[in-house]
Tab-separated table of C-alpha atoms and ligand atoms in Angstrom:
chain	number	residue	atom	x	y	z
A	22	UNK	CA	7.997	17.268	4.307
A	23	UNK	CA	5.922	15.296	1.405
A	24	UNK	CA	4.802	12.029	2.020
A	25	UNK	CA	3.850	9.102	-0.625
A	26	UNK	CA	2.798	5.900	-1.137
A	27	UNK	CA	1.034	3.984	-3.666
A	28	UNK	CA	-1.228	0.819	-3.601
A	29	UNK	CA	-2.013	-1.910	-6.324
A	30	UNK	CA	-5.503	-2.186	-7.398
A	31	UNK	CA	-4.892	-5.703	-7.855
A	32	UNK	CA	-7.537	-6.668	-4.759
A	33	UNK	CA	-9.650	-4.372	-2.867
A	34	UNK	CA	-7.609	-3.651	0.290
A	35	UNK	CA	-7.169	-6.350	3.315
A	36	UNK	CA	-6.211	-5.935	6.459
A	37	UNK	CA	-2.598	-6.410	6.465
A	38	UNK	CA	-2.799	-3.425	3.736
A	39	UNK	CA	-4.877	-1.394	6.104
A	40	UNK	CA	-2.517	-1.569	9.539
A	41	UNK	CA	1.073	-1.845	7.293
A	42	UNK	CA	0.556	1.202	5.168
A	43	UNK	CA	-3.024	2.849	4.973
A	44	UNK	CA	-3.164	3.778	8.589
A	45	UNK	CA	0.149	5.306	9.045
A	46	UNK	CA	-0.010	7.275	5.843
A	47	UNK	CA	-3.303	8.497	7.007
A	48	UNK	CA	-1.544	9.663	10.348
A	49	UNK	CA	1.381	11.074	8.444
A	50	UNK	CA	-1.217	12.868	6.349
A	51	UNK	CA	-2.091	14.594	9.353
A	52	UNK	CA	1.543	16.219	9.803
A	53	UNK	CA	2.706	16.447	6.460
A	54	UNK	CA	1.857	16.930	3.059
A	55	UNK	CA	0.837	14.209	1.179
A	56	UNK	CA	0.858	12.840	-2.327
A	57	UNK	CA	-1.441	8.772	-1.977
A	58	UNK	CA	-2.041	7.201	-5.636
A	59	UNK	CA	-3.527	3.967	-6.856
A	60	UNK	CA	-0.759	1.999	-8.868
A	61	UNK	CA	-2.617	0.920	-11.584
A	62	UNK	CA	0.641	0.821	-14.265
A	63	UNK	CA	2.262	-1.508	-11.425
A	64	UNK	CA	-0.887	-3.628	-11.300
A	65	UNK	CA	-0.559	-4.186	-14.866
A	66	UNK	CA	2.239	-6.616	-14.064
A	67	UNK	CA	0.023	-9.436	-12.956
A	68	UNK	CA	-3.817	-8.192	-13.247
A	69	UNK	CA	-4.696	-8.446	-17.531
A	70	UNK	CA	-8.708	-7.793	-16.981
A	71	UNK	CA	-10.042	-4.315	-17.698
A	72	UNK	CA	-13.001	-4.914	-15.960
A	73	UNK	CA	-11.032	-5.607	-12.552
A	74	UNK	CA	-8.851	-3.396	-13.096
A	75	UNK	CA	-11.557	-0.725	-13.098
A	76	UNK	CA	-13.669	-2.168	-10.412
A	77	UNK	CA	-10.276	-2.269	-8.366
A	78	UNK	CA	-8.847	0.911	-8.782
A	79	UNK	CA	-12.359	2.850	-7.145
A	80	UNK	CA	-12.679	0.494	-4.748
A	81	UNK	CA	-9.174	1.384	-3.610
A	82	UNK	CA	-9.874	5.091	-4.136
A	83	UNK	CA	-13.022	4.579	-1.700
A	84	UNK	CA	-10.999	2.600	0.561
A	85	UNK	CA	-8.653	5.570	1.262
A	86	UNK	CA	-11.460	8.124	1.440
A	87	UNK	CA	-13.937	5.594	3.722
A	88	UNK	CA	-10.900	5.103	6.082
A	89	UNK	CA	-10.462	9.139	6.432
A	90	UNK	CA	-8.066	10.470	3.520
A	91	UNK	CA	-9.425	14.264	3.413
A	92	UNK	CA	-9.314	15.279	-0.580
A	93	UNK	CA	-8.571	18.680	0.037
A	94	UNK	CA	-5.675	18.113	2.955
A	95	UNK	CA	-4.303	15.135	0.716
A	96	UNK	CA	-3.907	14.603	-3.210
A	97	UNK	CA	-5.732	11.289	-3.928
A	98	UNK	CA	-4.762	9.845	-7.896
A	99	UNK	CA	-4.272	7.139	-9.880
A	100	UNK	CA	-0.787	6.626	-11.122
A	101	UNK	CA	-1.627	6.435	-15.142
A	102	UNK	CA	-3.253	9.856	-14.803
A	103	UNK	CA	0.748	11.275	-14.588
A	104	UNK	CA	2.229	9.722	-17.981
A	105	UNK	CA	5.074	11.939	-16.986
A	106	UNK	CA	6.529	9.288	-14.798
A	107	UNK	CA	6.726	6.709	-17.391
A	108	UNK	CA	9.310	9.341	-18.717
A	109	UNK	CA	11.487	9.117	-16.002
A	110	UNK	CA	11.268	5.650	-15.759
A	111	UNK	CA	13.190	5.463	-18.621
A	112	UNK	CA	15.863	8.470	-17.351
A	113	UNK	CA	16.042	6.193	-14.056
A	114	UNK	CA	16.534	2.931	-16.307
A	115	UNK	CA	19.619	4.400	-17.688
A	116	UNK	CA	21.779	5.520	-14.724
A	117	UNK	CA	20.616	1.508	-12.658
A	118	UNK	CA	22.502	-1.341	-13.384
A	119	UNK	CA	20.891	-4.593	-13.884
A	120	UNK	CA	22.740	-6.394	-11.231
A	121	UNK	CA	20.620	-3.620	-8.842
A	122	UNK	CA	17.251	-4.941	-10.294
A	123	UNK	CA	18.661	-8.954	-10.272
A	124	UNK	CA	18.823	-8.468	-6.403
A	125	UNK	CA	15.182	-7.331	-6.122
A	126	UNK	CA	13.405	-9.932	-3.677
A	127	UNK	CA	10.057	-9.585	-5.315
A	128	UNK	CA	11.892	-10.443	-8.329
A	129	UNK	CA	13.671	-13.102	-7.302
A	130	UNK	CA	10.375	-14.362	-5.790
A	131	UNK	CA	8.485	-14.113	-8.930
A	132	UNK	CA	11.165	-16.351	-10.361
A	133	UNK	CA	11.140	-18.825	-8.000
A	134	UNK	CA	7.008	-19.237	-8.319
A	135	UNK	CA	7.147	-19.462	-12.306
A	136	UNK	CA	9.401	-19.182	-15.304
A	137	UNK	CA	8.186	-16.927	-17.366
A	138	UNK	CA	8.061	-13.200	-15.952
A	139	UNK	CA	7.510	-10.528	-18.066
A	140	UNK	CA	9.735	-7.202	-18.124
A	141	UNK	CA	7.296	-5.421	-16.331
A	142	UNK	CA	8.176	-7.005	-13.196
A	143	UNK	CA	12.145	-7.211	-13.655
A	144	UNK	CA	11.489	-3.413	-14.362
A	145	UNK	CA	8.817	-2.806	-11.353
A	146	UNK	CA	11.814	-1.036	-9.213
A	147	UNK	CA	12.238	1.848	-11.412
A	148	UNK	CA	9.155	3.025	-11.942
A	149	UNK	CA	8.014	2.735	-8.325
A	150	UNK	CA	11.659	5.030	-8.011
A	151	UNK	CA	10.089	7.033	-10.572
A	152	UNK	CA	6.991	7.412	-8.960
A	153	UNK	CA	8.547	8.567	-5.532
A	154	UNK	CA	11.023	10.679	-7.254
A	155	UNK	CA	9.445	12.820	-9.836
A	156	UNK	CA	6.873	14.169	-6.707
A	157	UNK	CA	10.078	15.192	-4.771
A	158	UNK	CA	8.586	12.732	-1.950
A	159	UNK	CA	10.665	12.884	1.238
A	160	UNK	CA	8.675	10.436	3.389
A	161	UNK	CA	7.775	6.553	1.666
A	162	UNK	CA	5.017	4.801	4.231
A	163	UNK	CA	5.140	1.155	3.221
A	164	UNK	CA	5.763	-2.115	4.247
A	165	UNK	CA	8.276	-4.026	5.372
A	166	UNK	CA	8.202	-6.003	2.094
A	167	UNK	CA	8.607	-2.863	0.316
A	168	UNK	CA	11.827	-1.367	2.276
A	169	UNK	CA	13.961	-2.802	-0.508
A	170	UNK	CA	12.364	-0.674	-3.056
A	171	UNK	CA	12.147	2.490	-1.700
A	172	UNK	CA	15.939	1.424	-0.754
A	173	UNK	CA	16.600	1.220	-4.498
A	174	UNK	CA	14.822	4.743	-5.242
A	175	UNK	CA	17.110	6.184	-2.874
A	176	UNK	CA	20.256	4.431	-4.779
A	177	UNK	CA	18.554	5.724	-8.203
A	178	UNK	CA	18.412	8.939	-7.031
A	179	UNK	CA	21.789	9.410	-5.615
A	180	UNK	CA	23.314	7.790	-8.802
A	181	UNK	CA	21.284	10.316	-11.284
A	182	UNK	CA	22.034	13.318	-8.855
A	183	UNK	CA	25.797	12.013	-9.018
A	184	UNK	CA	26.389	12.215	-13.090
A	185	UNK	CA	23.870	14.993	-13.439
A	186	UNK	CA	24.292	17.312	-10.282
A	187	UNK	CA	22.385	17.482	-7.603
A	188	UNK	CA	18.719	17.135	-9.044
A	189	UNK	CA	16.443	14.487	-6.902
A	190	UNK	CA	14.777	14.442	-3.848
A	191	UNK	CA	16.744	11.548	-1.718
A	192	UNK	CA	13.600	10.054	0.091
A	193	UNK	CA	13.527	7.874	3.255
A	194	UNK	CA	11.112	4.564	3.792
A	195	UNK	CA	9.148	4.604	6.586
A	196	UNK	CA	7.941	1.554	8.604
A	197	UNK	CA	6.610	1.367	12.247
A	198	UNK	CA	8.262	-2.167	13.620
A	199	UNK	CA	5.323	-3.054	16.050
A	200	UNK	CA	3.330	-3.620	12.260
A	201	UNK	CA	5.892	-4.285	10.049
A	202	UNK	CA	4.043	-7.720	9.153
A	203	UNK	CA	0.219	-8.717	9.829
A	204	UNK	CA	0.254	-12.138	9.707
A	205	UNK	CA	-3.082	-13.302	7.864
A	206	UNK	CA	-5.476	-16.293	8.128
A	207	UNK	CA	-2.757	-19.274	8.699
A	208	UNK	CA	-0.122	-17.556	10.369
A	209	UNK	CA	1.980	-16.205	7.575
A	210	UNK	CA	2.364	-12.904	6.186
A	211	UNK	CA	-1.141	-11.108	5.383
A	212	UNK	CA	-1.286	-11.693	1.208
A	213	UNK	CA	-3.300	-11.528	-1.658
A	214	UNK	CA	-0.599	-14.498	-2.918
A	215	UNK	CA	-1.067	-16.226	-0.062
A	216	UNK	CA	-4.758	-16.129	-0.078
A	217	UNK	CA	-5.061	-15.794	3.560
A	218	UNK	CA	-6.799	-12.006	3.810
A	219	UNK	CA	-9.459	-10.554	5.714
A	220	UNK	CA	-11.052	-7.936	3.879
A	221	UNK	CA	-10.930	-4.574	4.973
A	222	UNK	CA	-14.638	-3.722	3.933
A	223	UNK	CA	-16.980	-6.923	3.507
A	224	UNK	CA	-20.113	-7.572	5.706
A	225	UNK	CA	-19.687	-8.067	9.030
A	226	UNK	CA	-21.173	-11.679	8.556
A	227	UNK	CA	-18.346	-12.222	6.201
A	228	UNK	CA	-16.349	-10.792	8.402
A	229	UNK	CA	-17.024	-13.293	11.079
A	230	UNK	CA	-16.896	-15.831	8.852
A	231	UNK	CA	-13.498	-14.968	8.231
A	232	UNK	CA	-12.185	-14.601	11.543
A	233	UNK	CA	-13.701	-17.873	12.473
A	234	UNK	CA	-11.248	-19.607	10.129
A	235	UNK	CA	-8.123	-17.931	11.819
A	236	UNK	CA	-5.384	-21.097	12.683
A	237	UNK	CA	-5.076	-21.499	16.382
A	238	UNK	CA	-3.347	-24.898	17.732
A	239	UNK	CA	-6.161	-28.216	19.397
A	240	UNK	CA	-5.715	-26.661	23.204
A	241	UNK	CA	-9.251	-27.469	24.267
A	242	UNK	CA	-11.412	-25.151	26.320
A	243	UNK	CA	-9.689	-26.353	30.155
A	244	UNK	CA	-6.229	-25.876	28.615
A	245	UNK	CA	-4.351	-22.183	29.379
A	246	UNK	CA	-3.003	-20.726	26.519
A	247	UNK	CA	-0.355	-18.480	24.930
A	248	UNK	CA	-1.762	-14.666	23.892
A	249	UNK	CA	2.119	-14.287	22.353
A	250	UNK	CA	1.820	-17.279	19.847
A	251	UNK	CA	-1.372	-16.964	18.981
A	252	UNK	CA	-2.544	-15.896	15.092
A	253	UNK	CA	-5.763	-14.176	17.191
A	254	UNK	CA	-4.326	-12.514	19.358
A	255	UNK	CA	-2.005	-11.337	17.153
A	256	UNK	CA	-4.207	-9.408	14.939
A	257	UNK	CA	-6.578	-8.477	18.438
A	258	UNK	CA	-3.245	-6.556	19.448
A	259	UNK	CA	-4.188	-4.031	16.598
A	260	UNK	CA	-7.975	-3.478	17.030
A	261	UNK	CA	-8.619	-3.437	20.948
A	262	UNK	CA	-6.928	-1.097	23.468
A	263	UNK	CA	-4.631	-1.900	25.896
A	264	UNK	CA	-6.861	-2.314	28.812
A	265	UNK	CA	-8.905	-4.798	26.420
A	266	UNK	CA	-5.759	-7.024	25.650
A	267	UNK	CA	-4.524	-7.386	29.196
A	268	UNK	CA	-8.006	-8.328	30.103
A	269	UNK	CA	-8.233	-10.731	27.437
A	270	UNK	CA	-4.336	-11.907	27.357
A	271	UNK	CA	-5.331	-12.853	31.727
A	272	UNK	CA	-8.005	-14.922	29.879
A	273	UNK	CA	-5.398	-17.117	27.762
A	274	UNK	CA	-3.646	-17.918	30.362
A	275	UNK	CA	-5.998	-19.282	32.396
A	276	UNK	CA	-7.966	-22.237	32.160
A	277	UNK	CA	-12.232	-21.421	30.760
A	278	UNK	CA	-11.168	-19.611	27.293
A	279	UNK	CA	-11.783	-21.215	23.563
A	280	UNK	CA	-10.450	-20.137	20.828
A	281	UNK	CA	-14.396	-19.666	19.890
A	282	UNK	CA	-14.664	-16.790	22.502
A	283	UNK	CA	-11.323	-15.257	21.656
A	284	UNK	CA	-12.385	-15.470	17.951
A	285	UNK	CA	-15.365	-13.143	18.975
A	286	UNK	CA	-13.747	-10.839	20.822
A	287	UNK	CA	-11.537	-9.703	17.996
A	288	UNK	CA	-14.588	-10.116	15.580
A	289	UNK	CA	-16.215	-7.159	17.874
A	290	UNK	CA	-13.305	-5.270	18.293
A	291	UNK	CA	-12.832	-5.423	14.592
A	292	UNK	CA	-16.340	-4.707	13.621
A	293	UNK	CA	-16.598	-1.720	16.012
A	294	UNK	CA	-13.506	-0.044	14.254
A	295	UNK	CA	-14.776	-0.878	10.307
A	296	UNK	CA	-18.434	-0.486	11.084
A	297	UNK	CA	-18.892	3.305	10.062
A	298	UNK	CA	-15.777	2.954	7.504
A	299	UNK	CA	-17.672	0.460	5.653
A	300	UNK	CA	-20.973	2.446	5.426
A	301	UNK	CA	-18.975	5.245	4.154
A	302	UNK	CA	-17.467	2.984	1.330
A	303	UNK	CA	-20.463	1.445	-0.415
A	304	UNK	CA	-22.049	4.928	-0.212
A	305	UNK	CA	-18.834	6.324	-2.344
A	306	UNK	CA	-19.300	3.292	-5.066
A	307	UNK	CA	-22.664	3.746	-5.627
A	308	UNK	CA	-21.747	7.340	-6.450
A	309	UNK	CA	-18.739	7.018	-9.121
A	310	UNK	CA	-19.345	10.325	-10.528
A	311	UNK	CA	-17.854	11.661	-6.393
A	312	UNK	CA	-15.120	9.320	-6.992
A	313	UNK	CA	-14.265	10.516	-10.541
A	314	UNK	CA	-14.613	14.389	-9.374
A	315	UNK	CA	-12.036	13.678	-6.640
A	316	UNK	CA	-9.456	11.880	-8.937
A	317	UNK	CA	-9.458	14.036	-11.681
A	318	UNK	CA	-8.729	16.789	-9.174
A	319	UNK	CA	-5.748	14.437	-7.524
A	320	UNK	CA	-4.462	14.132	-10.883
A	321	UNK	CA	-4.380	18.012	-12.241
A	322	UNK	CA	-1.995	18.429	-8.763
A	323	UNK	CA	0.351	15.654	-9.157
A	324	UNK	CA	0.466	16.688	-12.903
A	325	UNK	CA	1.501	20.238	-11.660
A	326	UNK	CA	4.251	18.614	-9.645
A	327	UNK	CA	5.364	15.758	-11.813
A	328	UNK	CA	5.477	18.401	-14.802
A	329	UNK	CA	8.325	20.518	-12.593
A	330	UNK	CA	10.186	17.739	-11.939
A	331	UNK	CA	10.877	16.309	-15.391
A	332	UNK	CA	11.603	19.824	-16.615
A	333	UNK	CA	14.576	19.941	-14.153
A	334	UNK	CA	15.231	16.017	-15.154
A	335	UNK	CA	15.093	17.007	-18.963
A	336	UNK	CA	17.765	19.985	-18.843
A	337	UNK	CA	20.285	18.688	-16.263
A	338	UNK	CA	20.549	15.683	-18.946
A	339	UNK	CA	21.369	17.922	-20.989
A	340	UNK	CA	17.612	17.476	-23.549
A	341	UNK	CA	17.031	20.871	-25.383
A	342	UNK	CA	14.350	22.576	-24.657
A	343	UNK	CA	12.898	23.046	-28.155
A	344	UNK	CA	9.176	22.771	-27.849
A	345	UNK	CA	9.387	24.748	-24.633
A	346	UNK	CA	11.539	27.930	-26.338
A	347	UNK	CA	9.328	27.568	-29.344
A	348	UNK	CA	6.097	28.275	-27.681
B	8	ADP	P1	-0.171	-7.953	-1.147
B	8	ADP	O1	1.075	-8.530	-0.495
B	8	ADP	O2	-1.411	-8.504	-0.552
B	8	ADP	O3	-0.140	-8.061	-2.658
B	8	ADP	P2	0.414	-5.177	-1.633
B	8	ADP	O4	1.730	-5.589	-2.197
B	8	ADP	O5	-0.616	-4.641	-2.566
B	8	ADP	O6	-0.194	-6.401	-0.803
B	8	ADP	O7	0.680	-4.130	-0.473
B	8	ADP	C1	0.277	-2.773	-0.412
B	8	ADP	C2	0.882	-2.130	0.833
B	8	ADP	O8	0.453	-2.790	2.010
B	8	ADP	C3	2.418	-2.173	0.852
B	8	ADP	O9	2.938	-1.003	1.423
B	8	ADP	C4	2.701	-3.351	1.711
B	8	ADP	O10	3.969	-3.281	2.327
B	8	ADP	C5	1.571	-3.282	2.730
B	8	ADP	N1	1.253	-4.637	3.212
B	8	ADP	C6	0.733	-5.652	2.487
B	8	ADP	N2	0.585	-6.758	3.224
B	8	ADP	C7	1.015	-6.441	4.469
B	8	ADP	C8	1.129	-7.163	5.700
B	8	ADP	N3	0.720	-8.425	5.816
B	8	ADP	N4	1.646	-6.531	6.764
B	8	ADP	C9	2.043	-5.236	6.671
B	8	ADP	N5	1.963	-4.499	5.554
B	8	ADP	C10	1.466	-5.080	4.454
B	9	LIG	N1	5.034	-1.462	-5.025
B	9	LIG	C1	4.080	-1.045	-4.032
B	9	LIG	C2	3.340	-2.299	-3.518
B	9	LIG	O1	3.354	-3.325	-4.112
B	9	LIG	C3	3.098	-0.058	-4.607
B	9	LIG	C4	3.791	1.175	-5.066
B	9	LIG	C5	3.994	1.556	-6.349
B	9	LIG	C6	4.398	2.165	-4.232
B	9	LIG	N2	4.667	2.735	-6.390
B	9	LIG	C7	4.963	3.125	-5.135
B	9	LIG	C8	4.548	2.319	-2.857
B	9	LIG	C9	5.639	4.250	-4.637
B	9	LIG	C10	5.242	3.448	-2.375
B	9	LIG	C11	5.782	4.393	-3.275
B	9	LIG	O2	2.738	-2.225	-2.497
């Protein structure tokens, strides 16, 4: 089985990023083969700064490798580097119907926040279909806000392989419930448009900063509390083990605990996990020329792949293979 995801280098990565998707890919990556890009032609949607867009798209890349991605088990590129799948965007574009691509919820999201989207984002289904497709990708580790697309890839794919014969790789999404959303800062869903991260790699005063300014409700110290509705706890469930969050959950509920001390105990727990990580990742940005080595070898294999794809795309629509017979 292949696995793949992507990630926009819109931000460097937060939390919710790192226990949604980054973590289980990385375990999947253990099992299967694996295809894990940086979505920089999906960025372009909403990030128009070159500089950013650089400066987010290796601190991604070091993200992945920081957090464990192995180079040599896993193929590690940024999406641009494979033109090809701007070509079968455009295959993809012309077996979906736009009434598939008005029902998008990101879509209908952007719409709701402002008026004037551009057709990058009403389009933003088909490539990420392309992207899954054209690597013959079995396994999709996202999100739960992302089910919907990889739902639509799957409805691309069966429409092409249903006018052309049977051509594309049907591939399946691939969420674990218990994380399907990290809620972030205030409560709600862990976003970069909700501005409510914690960063995966920032310095551990930062990092305590942050986690100081987690919502809780006014229960003062003698109150007892509830482990189950509380934003701390909540992300505390990811970080300590289970002995840990009993002992800690006993502690809620009885009277002696602030929200202070609970605060501190995730901050450790937290800080023990992305201590050596975070070493690991300003170490890989202060040496781009690494990062550049690794990429450029990511790319040359998802070229290899992509490349055998669209050939098979190209002649069951029925393109002649000039060029190709001429050479
Ligand atoms: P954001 O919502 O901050 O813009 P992205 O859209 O770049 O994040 O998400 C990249 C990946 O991380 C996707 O697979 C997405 O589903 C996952 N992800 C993002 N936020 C969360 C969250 N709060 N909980 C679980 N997974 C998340
Ligand atoms: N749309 C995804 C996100 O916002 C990123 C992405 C692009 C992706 N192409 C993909 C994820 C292909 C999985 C597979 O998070």
């Amino acid at each position: 089985m292949r696995a793949l995801t992507g990630i926009k280098p819109t931000d460097a990565p937060h939390i919710g990023n790192l226990l949604g998707m980054i973590e289980p890919a990385l375990r999947l990556a253990e099992q299967h083969e694996s295809y894990y890009f940086i979505a920089d032609y999906h960025a372009l949607t909403t990030l128009h700064d070159a500089k950013r867009m650089r400066q987010h798209t290796r601190e991604v890349a070091a993200s992945w490798l920081a957090l464990g991605l192995d180079p040599k088990k896993s193929c590690l590129f940024v999406q641009s580097d494979v033109p090809e799948v701007q070509e079968l965007t455009w295959m993809l574009a012309c077996v979906t119907g736009v009434g598939l691509l008005e029902r998008a919820h990101a879509y209908k999201a952007a719409q709701d926040r402002n008026q004037d989207i551009n057709v990058g984002v009403f389009t933003y289904p088909v490539l990420m279909a392309a992207d899954i497709l054209i690597y013959d990708s079995n396994l999709v580790p996202v999100g739960k806000d992302q089910k919907q697309h990889v739902e639509m890839a799957r409805d691309m794919a069966i429409s092409f392989n249903a006018r052309f014969g049977p051509t594309l790789v049907v591939p399946e999404p691939l969420i674990r419930e218990d994380v399907a959303t990290i809620p972030g800062l205030d409560g709600q869903k862990m976003s970069k448009s909700y501005n409510n991260t914690i960063p995966v790699f920032c310095s551990s005063k930062e990092l305590r900063k942050k986690v100081m300014q987690i919502q809780t409700d006014s229960k003062g110290m003698d109150e007892v509390k509830d482990p189950d509705t509380c934003n701390v706890f909540a992300l505390y469930r990811f970080f300590a083990s289970p002995e840990q969050q009993a002992e800690l959950a006993a502690r809620y509920r009885a009277p002696g605990l602030g929200y202070g001390h609970a605060k501190q105990a995730l901050f450790e727990a937290m800080e023990a996990r992305l201590a050596a990580p975070r070493e690991r990742y300003e170490a890989l940005l202060t040496r781009p020329e690494e990062l550049e080595e690794i990429l450029q070898d990511g790319a040359v294999r998802a070229q290899h792949l992509a490349r055998n794809t669209m050939q098979r795309v190209r002649e069951a629509c029925g393109f002649l293979p000039t060029l190709r017979t001429a050479r």
